[in-house]
mmCIF file of C-alpha atoms in Angstrom:
data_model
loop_
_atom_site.group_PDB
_atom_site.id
_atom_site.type_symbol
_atom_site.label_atom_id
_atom_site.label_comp_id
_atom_site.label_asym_id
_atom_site.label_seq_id
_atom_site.Cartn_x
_atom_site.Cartn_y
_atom_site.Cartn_z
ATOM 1 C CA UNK A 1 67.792 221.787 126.202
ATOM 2 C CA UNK A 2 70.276 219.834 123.862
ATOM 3 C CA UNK A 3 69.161 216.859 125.375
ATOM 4 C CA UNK A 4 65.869 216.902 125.382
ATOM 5 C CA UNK A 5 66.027 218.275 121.689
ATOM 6 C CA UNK A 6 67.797 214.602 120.921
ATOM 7 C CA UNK A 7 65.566 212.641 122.898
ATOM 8 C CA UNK A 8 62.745 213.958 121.130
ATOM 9 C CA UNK A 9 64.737 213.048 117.791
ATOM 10 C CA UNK A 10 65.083 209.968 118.664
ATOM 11 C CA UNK A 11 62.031 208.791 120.480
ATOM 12 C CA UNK A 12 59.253 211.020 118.901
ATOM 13 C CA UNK A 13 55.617 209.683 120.586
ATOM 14 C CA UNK A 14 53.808 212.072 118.123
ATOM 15 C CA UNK A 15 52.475 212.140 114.915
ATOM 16 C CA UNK A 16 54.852 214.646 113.539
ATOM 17 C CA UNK A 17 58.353 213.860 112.772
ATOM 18 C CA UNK A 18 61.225 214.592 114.870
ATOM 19 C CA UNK A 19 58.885 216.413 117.325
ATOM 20 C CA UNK A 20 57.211 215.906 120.737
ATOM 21 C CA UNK A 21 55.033 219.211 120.698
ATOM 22 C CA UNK A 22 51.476 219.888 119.173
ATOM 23 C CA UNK A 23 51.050 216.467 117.253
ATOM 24 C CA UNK A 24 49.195 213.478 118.738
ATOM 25 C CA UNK A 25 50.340 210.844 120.933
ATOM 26 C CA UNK A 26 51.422 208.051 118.342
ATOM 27 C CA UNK A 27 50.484 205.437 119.306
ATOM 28 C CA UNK A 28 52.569 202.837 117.036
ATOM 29 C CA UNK A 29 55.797 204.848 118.700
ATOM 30 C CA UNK A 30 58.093 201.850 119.565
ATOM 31 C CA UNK A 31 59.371 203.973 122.515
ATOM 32 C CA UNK A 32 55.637 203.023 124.022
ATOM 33 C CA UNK A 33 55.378 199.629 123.568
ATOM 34 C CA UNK A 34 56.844 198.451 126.623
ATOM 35 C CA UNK A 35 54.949 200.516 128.631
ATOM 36 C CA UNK A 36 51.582 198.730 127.492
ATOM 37 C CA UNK A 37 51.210 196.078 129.922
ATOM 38 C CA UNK A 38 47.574 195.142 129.311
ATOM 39 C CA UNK A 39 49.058 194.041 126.015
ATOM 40 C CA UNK A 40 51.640 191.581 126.911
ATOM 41 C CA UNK A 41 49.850 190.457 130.240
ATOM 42 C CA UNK A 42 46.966 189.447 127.880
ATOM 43 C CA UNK A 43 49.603 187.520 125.460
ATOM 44 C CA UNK A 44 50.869 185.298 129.055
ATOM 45 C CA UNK A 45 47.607 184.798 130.325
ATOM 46 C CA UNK A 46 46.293 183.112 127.411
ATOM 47 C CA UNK A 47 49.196 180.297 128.491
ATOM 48 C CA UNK A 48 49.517 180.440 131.896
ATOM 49 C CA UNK A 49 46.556 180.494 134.438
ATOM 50 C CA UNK A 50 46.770 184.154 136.973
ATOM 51 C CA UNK A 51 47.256 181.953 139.481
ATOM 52 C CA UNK A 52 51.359 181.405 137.841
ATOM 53 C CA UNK A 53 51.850 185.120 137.014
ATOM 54 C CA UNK A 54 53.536 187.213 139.829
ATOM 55 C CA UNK A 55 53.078 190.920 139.216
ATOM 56 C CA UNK A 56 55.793 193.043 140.606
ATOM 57 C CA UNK A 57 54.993 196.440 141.770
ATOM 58 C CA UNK A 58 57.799 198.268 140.000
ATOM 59 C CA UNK A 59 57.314 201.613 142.011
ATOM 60 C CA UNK A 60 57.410 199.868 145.562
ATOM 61 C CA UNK A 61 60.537 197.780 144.129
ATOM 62 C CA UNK A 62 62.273 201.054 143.195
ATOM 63 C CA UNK A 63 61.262 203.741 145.813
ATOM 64 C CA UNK A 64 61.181 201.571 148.390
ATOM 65 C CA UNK A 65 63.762 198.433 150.179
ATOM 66 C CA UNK A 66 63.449 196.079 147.379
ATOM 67 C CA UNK A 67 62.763 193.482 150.298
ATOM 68 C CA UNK A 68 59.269 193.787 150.523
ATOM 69 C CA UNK A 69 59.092 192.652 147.080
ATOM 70 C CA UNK A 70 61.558 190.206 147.055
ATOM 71 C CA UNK A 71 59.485 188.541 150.025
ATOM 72 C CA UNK A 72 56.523 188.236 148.030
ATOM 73 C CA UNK A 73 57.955 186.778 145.238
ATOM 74 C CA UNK A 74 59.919 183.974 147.082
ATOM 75 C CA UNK A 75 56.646 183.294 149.041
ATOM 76 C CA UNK A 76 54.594 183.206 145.335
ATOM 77 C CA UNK A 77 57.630 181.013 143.881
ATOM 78 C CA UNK A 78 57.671 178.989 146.993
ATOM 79 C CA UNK A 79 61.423 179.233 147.750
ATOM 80 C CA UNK A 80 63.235 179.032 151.238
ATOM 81 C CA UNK A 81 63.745 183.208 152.341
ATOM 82 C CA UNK A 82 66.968 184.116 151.384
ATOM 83 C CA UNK A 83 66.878 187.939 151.544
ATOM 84 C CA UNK A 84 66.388 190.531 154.388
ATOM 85 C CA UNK A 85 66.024 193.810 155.299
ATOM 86 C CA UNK A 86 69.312 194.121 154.773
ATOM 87 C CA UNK A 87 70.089 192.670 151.796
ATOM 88 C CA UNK A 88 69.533 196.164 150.269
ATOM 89 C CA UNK A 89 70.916 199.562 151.245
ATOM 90 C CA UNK A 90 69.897 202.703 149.666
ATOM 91 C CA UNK A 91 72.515 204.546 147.460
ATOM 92 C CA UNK A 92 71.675 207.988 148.454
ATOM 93 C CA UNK A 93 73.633 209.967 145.856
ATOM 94 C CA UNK A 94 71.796 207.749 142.970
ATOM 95 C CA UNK A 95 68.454 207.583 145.085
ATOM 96 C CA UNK A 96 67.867 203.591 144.831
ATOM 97 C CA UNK A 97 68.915 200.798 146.467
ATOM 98 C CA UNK A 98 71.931 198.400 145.717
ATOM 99 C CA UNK A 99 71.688 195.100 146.440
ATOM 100 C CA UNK A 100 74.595 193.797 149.060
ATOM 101 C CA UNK A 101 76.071 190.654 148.526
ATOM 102 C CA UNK A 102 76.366 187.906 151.148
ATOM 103 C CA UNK A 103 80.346 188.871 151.912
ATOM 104 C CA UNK A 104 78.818 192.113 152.813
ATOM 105 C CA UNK A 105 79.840 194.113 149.037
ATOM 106 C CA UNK A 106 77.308 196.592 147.933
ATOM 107 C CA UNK A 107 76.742 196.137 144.402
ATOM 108 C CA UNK A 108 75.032 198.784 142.733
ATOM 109 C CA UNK A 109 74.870 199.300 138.841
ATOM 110 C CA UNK A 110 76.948 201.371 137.209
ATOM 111 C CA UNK A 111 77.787 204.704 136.710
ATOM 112 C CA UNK A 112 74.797 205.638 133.942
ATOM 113 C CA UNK A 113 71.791 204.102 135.861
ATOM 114 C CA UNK A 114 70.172 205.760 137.954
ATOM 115 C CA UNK A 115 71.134 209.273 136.392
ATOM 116 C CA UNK A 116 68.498 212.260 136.536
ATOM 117 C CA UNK A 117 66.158 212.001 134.287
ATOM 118 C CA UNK A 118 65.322 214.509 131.814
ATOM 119 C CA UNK A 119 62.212 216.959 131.994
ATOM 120 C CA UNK A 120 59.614 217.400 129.747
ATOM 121 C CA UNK A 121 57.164 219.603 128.656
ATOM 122 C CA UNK A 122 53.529 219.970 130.969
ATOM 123 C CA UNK A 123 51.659 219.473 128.032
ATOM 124 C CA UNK A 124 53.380 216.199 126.384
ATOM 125 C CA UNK A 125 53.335 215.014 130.179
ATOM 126 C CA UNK A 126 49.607 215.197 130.214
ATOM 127 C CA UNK A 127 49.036 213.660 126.495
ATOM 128 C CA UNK A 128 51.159 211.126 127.614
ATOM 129 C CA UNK A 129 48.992 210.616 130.957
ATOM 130 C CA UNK A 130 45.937 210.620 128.863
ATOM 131 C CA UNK A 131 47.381 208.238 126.353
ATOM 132 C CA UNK A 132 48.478 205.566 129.071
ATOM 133 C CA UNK A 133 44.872 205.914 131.248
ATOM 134 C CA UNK A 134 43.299 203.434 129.528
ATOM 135 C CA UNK A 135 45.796 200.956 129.057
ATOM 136 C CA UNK A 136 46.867 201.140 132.614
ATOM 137 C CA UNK A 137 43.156 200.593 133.782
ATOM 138 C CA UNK A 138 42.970 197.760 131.440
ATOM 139 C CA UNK A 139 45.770 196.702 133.166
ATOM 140 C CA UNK A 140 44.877 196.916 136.406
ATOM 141 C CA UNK A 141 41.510 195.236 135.677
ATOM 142 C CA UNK A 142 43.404 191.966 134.831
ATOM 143 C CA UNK A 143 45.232 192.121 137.722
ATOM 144 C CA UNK A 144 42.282 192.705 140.178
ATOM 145 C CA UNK A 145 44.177 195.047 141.638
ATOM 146 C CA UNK A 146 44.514 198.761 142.448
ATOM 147 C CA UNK A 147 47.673 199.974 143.082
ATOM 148 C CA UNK A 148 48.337 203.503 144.909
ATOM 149 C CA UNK A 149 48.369 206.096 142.245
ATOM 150 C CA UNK A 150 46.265 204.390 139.640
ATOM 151 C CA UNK A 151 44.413 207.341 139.175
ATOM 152 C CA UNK A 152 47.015 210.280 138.397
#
């Protein structure tokens, strides 16, 4: 599609310019580099002990009520509980959940979050799986922790 065709533009991850197909996973490809959290959990613990670094599980934040999460990190930051189970309701035409305020207002984000997202090739989806594996068992490693789906 168009779209994909400008993504790729944009945010090549291969060695070969303007393109996502055949080359190899580029590693230097700043589209990446947020995605390598071995990297920058390395960088913080060499200043803070693992005992003051809270690791949120992104997928159980998203997919699921954002409470659960929420919970654990007032318990780890040692604040009074302030959310519940219903501080969140799921938006079911966007497929997240939208925080509600205390007057009762759901506030979710605006109209371009939580759009579809755009599909991609078999083949640059399994380069790409290769390419994170090691990083994200790196990652886990430092964490001492294995989360569901560690192993795709």
């Amino acid at each position: 599609t168009e779209a994909q065709h400008q993504f790729s533009r944009k945010h090549s991850v291969s060695g070969e310019k303007n393109s996502t197909n055949g080359g190899q996973i580029d590693s230097n490809a700043k589209i990446l580099q947020p995605s390598l959290y071995a990297k920058y959990l390395k960088h913080w613990q060499k200043w803070f002990p693992s005992s003051s670094i809270h690791i949120v599980d992104g997928d159980a934040l998203v997919k699921n009520n954002p409470f659960f999460e929420m919970k654990k990190l007032e318990t780890f930051l040692s604040l009074s509980p302030h959310f519940k189970p219903t501080s969140f309701v799921k938006n079911e035409s966007k497929g997240f959940y939208c925080p509600v305020s205390l007057g009762g207002e759901v506030r979710c984000l605006g109209s371009t979050k939580g759009v579809k997202h755009l599909k991609f090739d078999d083949s640059l989806i399994a380069k790409l799986t290769n390419f994170f594996k090691p990083y994200n068992l790196q990652f886990f490693q430092l964490i001492a922790e294995t989360l569901v789906g560690v192993n795709r």
